[in-house]
Amino acid sequence: MAARRTPVVLDAMGGDHGPDRTVPGALAAHREHGVPVILVGRADEIHRRLRRHGASGEVEVWHADDAVPMTERGGRTAFRRASSLMVGCELAGRKGLPFVSAGPTGAVVAGAVRALGRREGVRRPALAVALPTVSGSTVLIDAGGTADPTAEMLAQFATLGAAYARDVLGVRDPSVGLLSIGAEPGKGNRLVRDAARLLPDLPVRFHGNVEGHDVLAGTVDVVVTDGFTGNVVLKNIEGCVRAVLGLAADAGIADTGPLEEVARLYAADTHGGAALLGLTGTVVVAHGSSSPAAIARACAVASDLAAGHAPVHVPRAAGRGR
Amino acid sequence: MAARRTPVVLDAMGGDHGPDRTVPGALAAHREHGVPVILVGRADEIHRRLRRHGASGEVEVWHADDAVPMTERGGRTAFRRASSLMVGCELAGRKGLPFVSAGPTGAVVAGAVRALGRREGVRRPALAVALPTVSGSTVLIDAGGTADPTAEMLAQFATLGAAYARDVLGVRDPSVGLLSIGAEPGKGNRLVRDAARLLPDLPVRFHGNVEGHDVLAGTVDVVVTDGFTGNVVLKNIEGCVRAVLGLAADAGIADTGPLEEVARLYAADTHGGAALLGLTGTVVVAHGSSSPAAIARACAVASDLAAGHAPVHVPRAAGRGR
């Protein structure tokens, strides 16, 4: 924590609660994780909250007039040049710093593509999340970047996901599974059947199809799916863990403490946001309902990703057995 | 249990383990649930196992030469006229009895459509599963019947799912949610956005979009999705509950007994198969890896569905608080 960490540009207006969450989040990122944050958004609103936290001058503020509403779907974002999202993205691009936003996923993806640009050869960026499994972590990609990808995009997500598992999680030769509705080749919807024909020719270790129950079983290191299914699965896991907790309490488990610890592993608050892969810069998309602690974690993850280290949350999840 | 229950036609060759599971499953259905079963498949293989269980003559056997392999995708099934699946389906149709198979979902759907026919106006049948939630049950439809539906089919699944919630679960005016990746209208993939425009005109109480975390939260009575996403979600729930159990054991929860009880609620073994809706007869599709107990439950559910009663598993799940 004492070492100097890579600063992060944070979209102060993003998320369901805007600066009410992002300002204390930025302070927590700095104070608890040692990550310096540049807050981008309406300067008066930000400064007012900094004063309230007795933290004037502690965090750098960069003004942006406009804010992208949470209902925005993405298409128009690139034209909101004065929004905290676009101003922040462009600032991050110029400075070579990571960018974090809890804004609407589609808008962040569109804005980041516009401001940062895709890495050469990449058709669409994809969101990657590292999920804790019984044996370690599994990368779920795409967790919501592209709702209607083509089979070629899906195949490319496999390459991006494998690179993430290798570079960020330190998996030497990651295995890649294609999420489908039957393990046998040929099972799936049209998109998956088409992608399954492309994957064996790619330079990734293709395991074949995996199913819904494999996602958290550690069957493969990387689970590839379209952004619609991936987002549903990610949120379904959060809901499922919550439901198990509720039913366990009903069933009379006296001490749900350790179970709540498990639930926290899967809560949006803990996994600290999804990395948007395939761009020339580092972008982390946090949950719209992120708490200040979740914003702080997303900043820490972005800082680590940009510095080329494994994000803090990954060893934590994998090393729960202490 | 003492009352005479509707007999069930069971595909003895279906499932990953064929008669090794279906024969003891049929015996358990009869002995433990009071449901008479007609086993359809290779008579010699069935009789050999009946003898081994000391149950010759206890269950009716109907011979069929052929068996549909578990890798079958569906298209050719209707031409396998001598398969246990087609012979069983046609027998069920002629006798007006419910049919149960643990065969490949696509094949069961194709065979059932061919043998029984769709109800008037129904474009495609859909699989419905009642999932236990903290407050009761939620119907997930389609859980794997049609992997690539059109928006019109998805809208029809809403009607089928609402009817199931009303007639089988006894929900007076069921609310219906469309599974998507954002609660706001207009969020989703192309299919969902198109379906969202059709749903408000239907005679169902349309709640709007729901997300992955809503499935087990009891947000709506019916969650509508395509068969690909629905099947992934269903299996993801099973895997998630298993992962939570594993992590809880690691985290040092001493007494996982009540938690295992919760896990059983979501195990494939317990929910006893999915009802294939939209046909002129009752069809229940059991998990390919079903245990004999799961086969027996699927038979009990099919018997109840055909008799117009709520399946045994539903009140059980809802009434877990005793």
XYZ file of C-alpha atoms in Angstrom:
644
model
C 0.000 0.000 0.000
C 2.926 2.347 0.668
C 4.215 2.067 -2.929
C 3.067 4.703 -5.408
C 0.084 3.349 -7.325
C -1.134 4.285 -10.792
C -3.678 7.156 -10.593
C -7.193 6.594 -11.923
C -9.644 8.874 -13.756
C -13.139 8.433 -12.251
C -16.459 9.449 -13.846
C -17.913 11.352 -10.875
C -21.416 11.605 -12.368
C -21.759 7.880 -13.221
C -23.923 5.398 -11.327
C -27.399 5.515 -9.837
C -26.263 7.933 -7.115
C -23.584 9.987 -8.920
C -21.267 12.074 -6.706
C -23.018 10.919 -3.499
C -21.235 7.609 -4.029
C -18.314 8.459 -6.314
C -16.859 11.242 -4.126
C -16.640 9.123 -0.939
C -15.550 6.250 -3.226
C -12.653 8.308 -4.554
C -11.647 9.264 -1.011
C -11.729 5.599 0.040
C -9.657 4.631 -3.011
C -7.041 7.139 -1.934
C -7.132 6.614 1.814
C -7.623 2.858 1.953
C -6.048 1.606 -1.268
C -3.444 4.322 -1.852
C -4.812 5.006 -5.338
C -4.832 8.715 -6.376
C -8.089 9.613 -8.200
C -8.973 12.394 -10.652
C -12.707 13.084 -10.301
C -14.376 14.237 -13.540
C -17.799 15.913 -13.396
C -19.655 19.033 -12.281
C -16.991 20.760 -10.212
C -19.411 22.581 -7.872
C -21.268 19.372 -6.983
C -18.003 17.536 -6.393
C -16.381 20.284 -4.308
C -19.486 20.620 -2.143
C -19.257 16.919 -1.248
C -15.500 17.023 -0.744
C -15.990 19.844 1.767
C -18.674 17.817 3.536
C -16.126 15.001 3.935
C -13.468 17.476 5.106
C -11.397 16.542 2.092
C -11.096 19.704 -0.002
C -7.901 19.541 -2.023
C -7.335 15.858 -1.246
C -8.531 14.690 -4.682
C -7.960 16.301 -8.074
C -11.162 17.576 -9.781
C -11.640 18.068 -13.534
C -14.793 19.877 -14.643
C -17.329 18.483 -17.114
C -20.665 20.236 -17.752
C -22.892 17.326 -18.713
C -23.803 13.893 -17.331
C -24.994 10.786 -19.192
C -28.343 9.631 -17.762
C -28.508 6.018 -16.515
C -31.206 5.232 -19.086
C -28.833 5.988 -22.000
C -28.361 3.001 -24.288
C -25.029 3.933 -25.835
C -25.571 5.166 -29.375
C -25.682 8.874 -28.573
C -23.007 8.904 -25.891
C -20.156 9.740 -28.262
C -21.965 12.978 -29.125
C -22.226 14.064 -25.483
C -18.783 15.614 -25.746
C -19.190 17.634 -22.540
C -20.337 14.674 -20.424
C -18.212 13.475 -17.519
C -18.035 10.124 -19.325
C -16.576 11.504 -22.575
C -14.413 14.185 -20.917
C -13.102 11.579 -18.462
C -12.426 8.999 -21.164
C -10.540 11.520 -23.272
C -8.553 12.757 -20.296
C -7.611 9.160 -19.437
C -6.578 8.570 -23.059
C -4.373 11.685 -23.180
C -2.706 10.910 -19.854
C -2.423 7.171 -20.445
C -4.334 6.498 -17.208
C -7.052 3.943 -16.443
C -10.693 5.090 -16.504
C -13.499 3.971 -14.173
C -17.228 4.590 -14.579
C -20.402 3.290 -12.927
C -22.415 4.760 -15.805
C -24.689 2.697 -18.067
C -22.614 -0.122 -19.599
C -23.654 0.548 -23.194
C -22.746 4.213 -22.870
C -19.365 3.485 -21.271
C -18.558 0.984 -24.032
C -19.561 3.434 -26.786
C -17.713 6.327 -25.145
C -14.561 4.321 -24.475
C -14.432 3.002 -28.038
C -14.796 6.556 -29.340
C -12.285 8.159 -26.989
C -9.659 5.418 -26.697
C -10.118 3.356 -29.840
C -9.955 -0.394 -30.246
C -6.721 -2.323 -30.269
C -5.700 -3.301 -33.773
C -7.851 -6.073 -35.230
C -10.424 -6.003 -32.403
C -14.013 -5.816 -33.712
C -15.811 -5.126 -30.432
C -14.643 -4.697 -26.868
C -15.902 -7.175 -24.247
C -16.372 -7.043 -20.490
C -14.392 -9.555 -18.453
C -15.131 -10.448 -14.828
C -13.082 -12.820 -12.687
C -15.503 -14.949 -10.653
C -14.372 -16.896 -7.595
C -14.820 -20.666 -7.959
C -14.182 -23.492 -5.540
C -10.702 -23.959 -7.014
C -9.688 -20.404 -7.984
C -11.124 -17.954 -10.512
C -12.940 -18.190 -13.820
C -13.067 -15.338 -16.316
C -16.561 -14.676 -17.678
C -16.414 -12.793 -20.996
C -18.513 -10.987 -22.346
C -20.362 -9.881 -19.204
C -22.332 -7.174 -21.001
C -20.255 -5.250 -23.517
C -21.926 -6.408 -26.737
C -25.497 -7.738 -26.509
C -25.708 -9.023 -30.106
C -22.230 -10.118 -31.210
C -21.465 -12.094 -34.358
C -19.779 -15.503 -34.196
C -16.502 -13.841 -35.236
C -16.760 -11.423 -32.296
C -17.489 -14.297 -29.920
C -14.370 -16.074 -31.170
C -12.375 -12.921 -30.577
C -13.738 -12.677 -27.017
C -12.138 -16.099 -26.476
C -8.735 -14.659 -27.411
C -9.247 -11.556 -25.237
C -10.418 -13.665 -22.290
C -7.486 -16.066 -22.578
C -5.046 -13.136 -22.656
C -6.717 -11.675 -19.533
C -6.472 -15.013 -17.688
C -2.816 -15.278 -18.684
C -1.677 -11.705 -18.038
C -3.870 -10.742 -15.101
C -4.651 -13.999 -13.286
C -1.339 -15.642 -14.125
C -2.839 -18.803 -15.643
C -0.080 -20.259 -17.829
C -2.168 -21.963 -20.526
C -5.813 -21.041 -19.902
C -8.548 -23.388 -21.107
C -11.510 -21.745 -22.837
C -15.096 -23.023 -22.833
C -17.998 -21.822 -24.961
C -21.185 -21.381 -22.900
C -23.990 -23.462 -24.403
C -26.951 -25.678 -23.549
C -25.280 -29.041 -23.999
C -21.705 -30.229 -23.794
C -21.842 -32.053 -27.138
C -20.590 -30.196 -30.223
C -23.485 -28.890 -32.275
C -25.642 -28.040 -29.237
C -26.621 -24.413 -28.757
C -28.290 -21.541 -30.528
C -27.207 -20.474 -34.016
C -24.622 -18.006 -32.697
C -22.917 -20.589 -30.499
C -22.966 -23.296 -33.166
C -21.297 -20.885 -35.606
C -18.715 -19.763 -33.029
C -17.927 -23.382 -32.107
C -16.741 -23.927 -35.668
C -14.329 -20.959 -35.460
C -12.798 -21.608 -32.043
C -10.731 -24.725 -32.828
C -8.696 -22.684 -35.359
C -7.722 -19.988 -32.846
C -4.523 -19.960 -30.780
C -6.401 -20.735 -27.551
C -6.799 -24.038 -25.709
C -10.422 -24.721 -26.646
C -12.146 -27.085 -24.223
C -15.439 -27.234 -26.137
C -18.906 -26.340 -24.916
C -19.587 -25.767 -21.236
C -22.993 -25.380 -19.537
C -24.527 -23.063 -16.972
C -23.445 -25.245 -14.058
C -19.812 -25.122 -15.207
C -19.431 -21.352 -14.759
C -18.581 -21.554 -11.041
C -17.293 -25.134 -11.072
C -13.814 -24.272 -12.324
C -14.322 -26.513 -15.379
C -12.416 -23.998 -17.542
C -10.379 -20.847 -16.928
C -12.382 -18.736 -19.369
C -16.123 -18.947 -20.162
C -17.013 -17.227 -23.440
C -20.526 -15.988 -24.146
C -22.423 -13.100 -25.735
C -22.894 -9.933 -23.676
C -26.607 -10.575 -23.142
C -26.238 -14.085 -21.709
C -23.082 -13.095 -19.808
C -24.778 -10.174 -18.106
C -27.809 -12.282 -17.185
C -25.516 -14.990 -15.764
C -23.446 -12.479 -13.754
C -26.528 -10.919 -12.175
C -28.148 -14.328 -11.735
C -25.177 -15.440 -9.636
C -25.559 -12.378 -7.388
C -29.274 -13.085 -6.984
C -28.779 -16.781 -6.422
C -26.265 -16.254 -3.619
C -28.676 -13.796 -2.018
C -31.557 -16.301 -2.332
C -29.488 -19.082 -0.757
C -28.679 -16.782 2.158
C -32.362 -15.958 2.613
C -33.456 -19.576 2.433
C -30.632 -20.632 4.767
C -31.755 -18.079 7.345
C -35.317 -19.421 7.019
C -34.012 -22.967 7.348
C -32.584 -22.063 10.722
C -28.834 -21.807 10.173
C -27.812 -20.098 13.378
C -24.514 -18.585 12.296
C -24.784 -17.165 8.794
C -21.573 -15.153 9.266
C -19.297 -17.385 7.172
C -22.059 -17.681 4.573
C -22.297 -13.928 4.330
C -18.554 -13.894 3.760
C -19.157 -16.221 0.801
C -21.991 -14.029 -0.460
C -19.685 -11.033 -0.387
C -17.341 -12.817 -2.791
C -20.091 -12.705 -5.384
C -21.649 -9.361 -4.581
C -21.310 -6.588 -7.142
C -19.625 -4.606 -4.390
C -16.767 -7.009 -4.096
C -15.716 -8.053 -7.546
C -14.947 -4.421 -8.159
C -16.200 -3.999 -11.662
C -15.606 -5.576 -15.032
C -12.611 -4.850 -17.243
C -13.468 -3.657 -20.741
C -11.001 -5.534 -22.959
C -9.895 -4.835 -26.513
C -9.227 -1.091 -26.180
C -5.933 0.801 -26.256
C -6.444 1.860 -22.622
C -7.683 0.370 -19.347
C -11.388 0.815 -18.593
C -13.292 -0.641 -15.645
C -17.097 -0.588 -15.577
C -18.542 -0.594 -12.060
C -22.104 -1.629 -11.168
C -24.602 1.251 -11.399
C -25.635 0.687 -7.797
C -22.041 0.575 -6.501
C -21.452 1.650 -2.913
C -18.488 3.960 -2.152
C -16.528 0.831 -1.143
C -17.315 -0.767 -4.515
C -16.226 2.378 -6.353
C -12.991 2.353 -4.361
C -12.396 -1.309 -5.250
C -13.074 -0.623 -8.931
C -10.450 2.154 -8.811
C -7.963 -0.205 -7.154
C -8.644 -2.888 -9.791
C -8.206 -0.354 -12.618
C -4.963 0.891 -11.102
C -3.619 -2.663 -10.872
C -4.784 -3.582 -14.376
C -3.079 -0.521 -15.839
C 0.102 -1.280 -13.920
C -0.032 -4.859 -15.206
C -0.546 -6.448 -11.792
C -3.254 -8.894 -10.860
C -6.138 -6.934 -9.333
C -6.322 -7.089 -5.572
C -9.650 -8.919 -5.577
C -8.404 -11.975 -7.400
C -5.853 -13.361 -4.954
C -8.340 -12.517 -2.224
C -11.025 -14.699 -3.731
C -8.609 -17.483 -4.587
C -6.906 -17.324 -1.216
C -9.988 -17.518 0.950
C -8.749 -20.810 2.509
C -6.377 -19.152 4.982
C -50.860 -41.036 -1.711
C -53.554 -43.650 -1.291
C -55.778 -42.130 -3.981
C -55.488 -43.541 -7.497
C -53.083 -41.382 -9.432
C -52.879 -40.807 -13.198
C -50.506 -43.340 -14.818
C -47.443 -42.071 -16.693
C -45.678 -43.283 -19.854
C -41.900 -43.238 -19.264
C -39.175 -43.310 -21.938
C -37.067 -46.115 -20.457
C -34.102 -45.533 -22.799
C -33.837 -41.771 -22.161
C -31.148 -40.108 -20.065
C -27.402 -40.552 -19.721
C -27.866 -43.914 -17.991
C -31.005 -45.277 -19.694
C -32.757 -48.196 -17.971
C -30.160 -48.299 -15.152
C -31.886 -45.195 -13.828
C -35.335 -45.254 -15.417
C -36.272 -48.764 -14.220
C -35.546 -48.090 -10.519
C -37.062 -44.622 -11.083
C -40.303 -46.191 -12.334
C -40.366 -48.527 -9.337
C -39.848 -45.580 -6.955
C -42.604 -43.631 -8.723
C -44.962 -46.526 -8.102
C -43.842 -47.518 -4.617
C -43.166 -44.081 -3.118
C -45.498 -41.776 -5.038
C -48.250 -44.210 -5.937
C -47.922 -43.387 -9.648
C -48.330 -46.360 -12.030
C -45.733 -46.265 -14.835
C -45.644 -47.768 -18.337
C -42.000 -48.298 -19.286
C -41.321 -47.963 -23.024
C -38.061 -49.320 -24.473
C -36.104 -52.484 -25.214
C -38.177 -55.081 -23.380
C -35.302 -57.494 -22.689
C -33.163 -54.785 -21.106
C -36.067 -53.541 -19.009
C -37.195 -56.999 -17.851
C -33.630 -57.963 -16.879
C -33.438 -54.931 -14.578
C -36.936 -55.488 -13.190
C -35.904 -59.027 -12.243
C -32.766 -57.678 -10.592
C -34.993 -55.429 -8.443
C -37.312 -58.340 -7.683
C -40.091 -56.441 -9.433
C -41.086 -58.524 -12.452
C -44.680 -57.772 -13.320
C -44.864 -54.739 -11.016
C -44.585 -52.264 -13.894
C -46.111 -52.431 -17.368
C -43.556 -52.727 -20.213
C -44.115 -51.662 -23.834
C -41.461 -52.666 -26.353
C -39.625 -50.227 -28.644
C -36.649 -51.355 -30.766
C -34.661 -48.181 -31.043
C -33.259 -45.511 -28.697
C -32.482 -41.855 -29.399
C -28.820 -41.155 -28.563
C -28.174 -38.334 -26.077
C -26.204 -36.413 -28.741
C -29.313 -36.098 -30.949
C -30.256 -32.512 -31.643
C -33.897 -32.970 -32.502
C -34.390 -32.640 -36.224
C -34.209 -36.337 -37.045
C -36.077 -37.617 -34.020
C -39.478 -37.632 -35.704
C -38.119 -40.121 -38.220
C -36.953 -42.525 -35.511
C -40.390 -44.084 -35.459
C -39.226 -47.172 -33.547
C -37.432 -45.226 -30.811
C -38.657 -45.426 -27.225
C -39.178 -41.677 -27.419
C -41.493 -41.741 -30.455
C -43.247 -44.997 -29.503
C -43.733 -43.665 -25.974
C -44.996 -40.279 -27.137
C -47.474 -41.871 -29.517
C -48.659 -44.321 -26.866
C -49.167 -41.435 -24.439
C -51.081 -39.517 -27.115
C -53.368 -42.462 -27.891
C -54.074 -43.180 -24.220
C -54.321 -39.522 -23.177
C -51.606 -40.080 -20.556
C -48.676 -37.863 -19.573
C -45.247 -38.659 -21.026
C -41.874 -38.364 -19.271
C -38.420 -38.528 -20.849
C -34.869 -37.779 -19.700
C -33.756 -37.856 -23.338
C -32.088 -34.918 -25.105
C -34.357 -31.889 -24.771
C -34.334 -30.995 -28.469
C -35.298 -34.528 -29.410
C -38.099 -34.728 -26.830
C -39.494 -31.404 -28.045
C -39.363 -32.478 -31.711
C -40.839 -35.899 -30.940
C -43.610 -34.537 -28.733
C -44.618 -31.927 -31.304
C -44.786 -34.644 -33.967
C -46.650 -37.204 -31.879
C -48.984 -34.971 -29.865
C -49.246 -31.791 -31.904
C -49.335 -28.211 -30.729
C -52.351 -26.619 -29.139
C -54.192 -24.407 -31.580
C -52.345 -21.175 -32.318
C -49.150 -22.187 -30.517
C -46.030 -21.602 -32.652
C -43.495 -23.432 -30.516
C -43.712 -25.312 -27.245
C -41.686 -24.004 -24.292
C -40.275 -25.597 -21.163
C -41.530 -24.218 -17.859
C -39.837 -24.797 -14.499
C -41.135 -23.595 -11.130
C -38.164 -22.320 -9.122
C -38.378 -21.812 -5.353
C -37.848 -18.193 -4.296
C -37.695 -16.585 -0.874
C -41.403 -15.770 -1.108
C -42.839 -18.690 -3.126
C -42.210 -19.856 -6.677
C -41.275 -18.237 -9.973
C -41.951 -19.859 -13.334
C -38.962 -19.719 -15.687
C -40.052 -20.125 -19.316
C -38.474 -21.125 -21.748
C -35.962 -23.284 -19.917
C -34.639 -24.930 -23.069
C -37.397 -25.807 -25.530
C -36.569 -23.381 -28.344
C -32.993 -22.047 -28.517
C -33.646 -19.431 -31.218
C -37.233 -18.173 -30.862
C -38.666 -15.166 -32.660
C -40.067 -12.202 -30.726
C -43.587 -13.514 -31.470
C -42.710 -16.874 -29.910
C -41.244 -15.149 -26.861
C -44.482 -13.190 -26.445
C -46.415 -16.440 -26.666
C -44.207 -17.990 -23.978
C -45.421 -15.169 -21.726
C -49.010 -16.317 -22.255
C -48.123 -19.993 -21.709
C -46.125 -19.161 -18.583
C -48.897 -17.022 -17.121
C -51.424 -19.806 -17.722
C -49.097 -22.278 -15.991
C -48.669 -19.974 -12.975
C -52.447 -19.534 -12.811
C -53.566 -23.130 -13.363
C -50.757 -25.047 -11.713
C -49.364 -22.742 -9.023
C -52.697 -21.088 -8.267
C -51.474 -17.507 -8.736
C -54.601 -15.472 -9.373
C -53.204 -12.709 -11.610
C -49.575 -13.591 -12.355
C -47.106 -10.818 -13.195
C -44.783 -11.474 -16.119
C -41.245 -10.103 -16.529
C -39.063 -10.196 -19.619
C -35.485 -11.234 -18.797
C -33.066 -8.569 -20.010
C -29.861 -6.714 -19.137
C -31.394 -3.536 -17.768
C -34.738 -2.734 -16.195
C -35.355 0.290 -18.432
C -37.470 -0.267 -21.558
C -35.276 -0.485 -24.646
C -32.459 -2.339 -22.869
C -31.581 -5.799 -24.145
C -30.578 -7.633 -27.274
C -32.581 -7.298 -30.500
C -34.862 -10.231 -29.652
C -35.814 -8.829 -26.242
C -36.322 -5.286 -27.528
C -38.685 -6.628 -30.210
C -40.563 -8.822 -27.731
C -40.902 -5.918 -25.272
C -42.938 -4.076 -27.890
C -45.366 -7.022 -28.267
C -45.926 -7.856 -24.608
C -47.978 -4.828 -23.517
C -50.680 -5.797 -26.049
C -51.125 -9.305 -24.660
C -53.679 -10.360 -22.035
C -50.990 -10.804 -19.376
C -49.964 -8.478 -16.536
C -46.658 -7.289 -18.011
C -44.250 -5.989 -15.377
C -41.544 -4.906 -17.860
C -37.926 -6.022 -18.009
C -36.365 -7.970 -15.171
C -32.675 -8.807 -14.713
C -30.641 -11.856 -13.754
C -30.840 -11.073 -10.040
C -34.644 -10.938 -10.185
C -35.092 -14.597 -11.188
C -34.944 -15.931 -7.614
C -36.008 -12.717 -5.888
C -39.730 -13.204 -6.450
C -39.916 -9.911 -8.379
C -42.434 -11.471 -10.785
C -44.421 -14.706 -10.980
C -43.206 -15.557 -14.487
C -39.804 -14.840 -16.055
C -39.872 -15.059 -19.863
C -36.728 -15.715 -21.875
C -35.466 -17.618 -24.909
C -34.643 -21.311 -24.483
C -30.902 -20.724 -24.715
C -30.696 -18.107 -21.957
C -33.301 -19.938 -19.860
C -31.401 -23.206 -19.957
C -28.116 -21.472 -19.100
C -29.827 -19.690 -16.171
C -31.439 -22.883 -14.867
C -28.145 -24.779 -14.891
C -26.273 -21.735 -13.570
C -28.553 -21.721 -10.517
C -27.764 -25.391 -9.843
C -24.036 -24.711 -10.165
C -24.185 -21.573 -8.071
C -25.911 -23.313 -5.179
C -23.310 -26.063 -5.353
C -20.467 -23.505 -5.373
C -21.923 -21.683 -2.359
C -22.084 -25.003 -0.485
C -18.464 -25.740 -1.358
C -17.250 -22.296 -0.360
C -19.329 -22.403 2.837
C -17.729 -25.708 3.801
C -14.295 -24.160 3.163
C -15.297 -21.102 5.178
C -15.841 -23.353 8.174
C -19.611 -23.586 8.535
C -19.872 -26.464 10.953
C -23.419 -27.622 10.249
C -24.134 -27.497 6.520
C -27.217 -29.705 6.947
C -29.841 -26.950 6.593
C -27.811 -25.487 3.720
C -27.832 -28.825 1.931
C -31.597 -28.831 2.378
C -31.657 -25.495 0.547
C -29.353 -26.830 -2.162
C -31.717 -29.752 -2.703
C -34.504 -27.281 -3.516
C -32.519 -26.190 -6.544
C -30.946 -29.487 -7.556
C -32.050 -31.029 -10.828
C -33.064 -34.018 -8.736
C -35.646 -32.055 -6.831
C -37.484 -29.824 -9.207
C -38.474 -32.973 -11.007
C -38.236 -31.866 -14.583
C -39.659 -29.153 -16.762
C -43.164 -29.114 -18.211
C -43.314 -28.779 -21.985
C -46.164 -26.328 -22.549
C -48.199 -25.621 -25.662
C -48.932 -29.229 -26.676
C -52.215 -31.143 -26.635
C -50.807 -33.531 -24.023
C -48.695 -33.386 -20.866
C -44.945 -33.859 -21.344
C -42.262 -33.560 -18.663
C -38.583 -33.402 -19.615
C -36.256 -34.690 -16.907
C -32.547 -33.833 -16.638
C -30.310 -36.202 -18.660
C -28.327 -37.059 -15.539
C -31.447 -37.708 -13.412
C -31.115 -40.155 -10.539
C -33.851 -42.758 -10.008
C -35.344 -40.407 -7.371
C -35.423 -37.548 -9.905
C -37.084 -39.804 -12.491
C -39.665 -40.772 -9.873
C -40.336 -37.104 -9.045
C -40.687 -36.232 -12.729
C -43.298 -39.002 -13.027
C -45.149 -37.664 -9.984
C -45.094 -34.128 -11.408
C -46.362 -35.357 -14.790
C -49.141 -37.308 -13.105
C -50.218 -34.232 -11.148
C -50.004 -31.929 -14.166
C -52.156 -34.280 -16.222
C -54.672 -34.547 -13.411
C -54.753 -30.746 -13.168
C -53.280 -30.583 -9.676
C -50.322 -28.523 -8.603
C -47.252 -30.763 -8.777
C -46.126 -32.111 -5.427
C -42.823 -30.227 -5.541
C -44.370 -26.795 -5.675
C -46.171 -26.584 -2.340
C -43.140 -28.293 -0.831
C -40.784 -25.583 -2.004
C -43.164 -22.799 -1.064
C -43.920 -24.325 2.304
C -40.340 -24.852 3.433
C -40.859 -22.631 6.512
C -42.477 -25.289 8.659
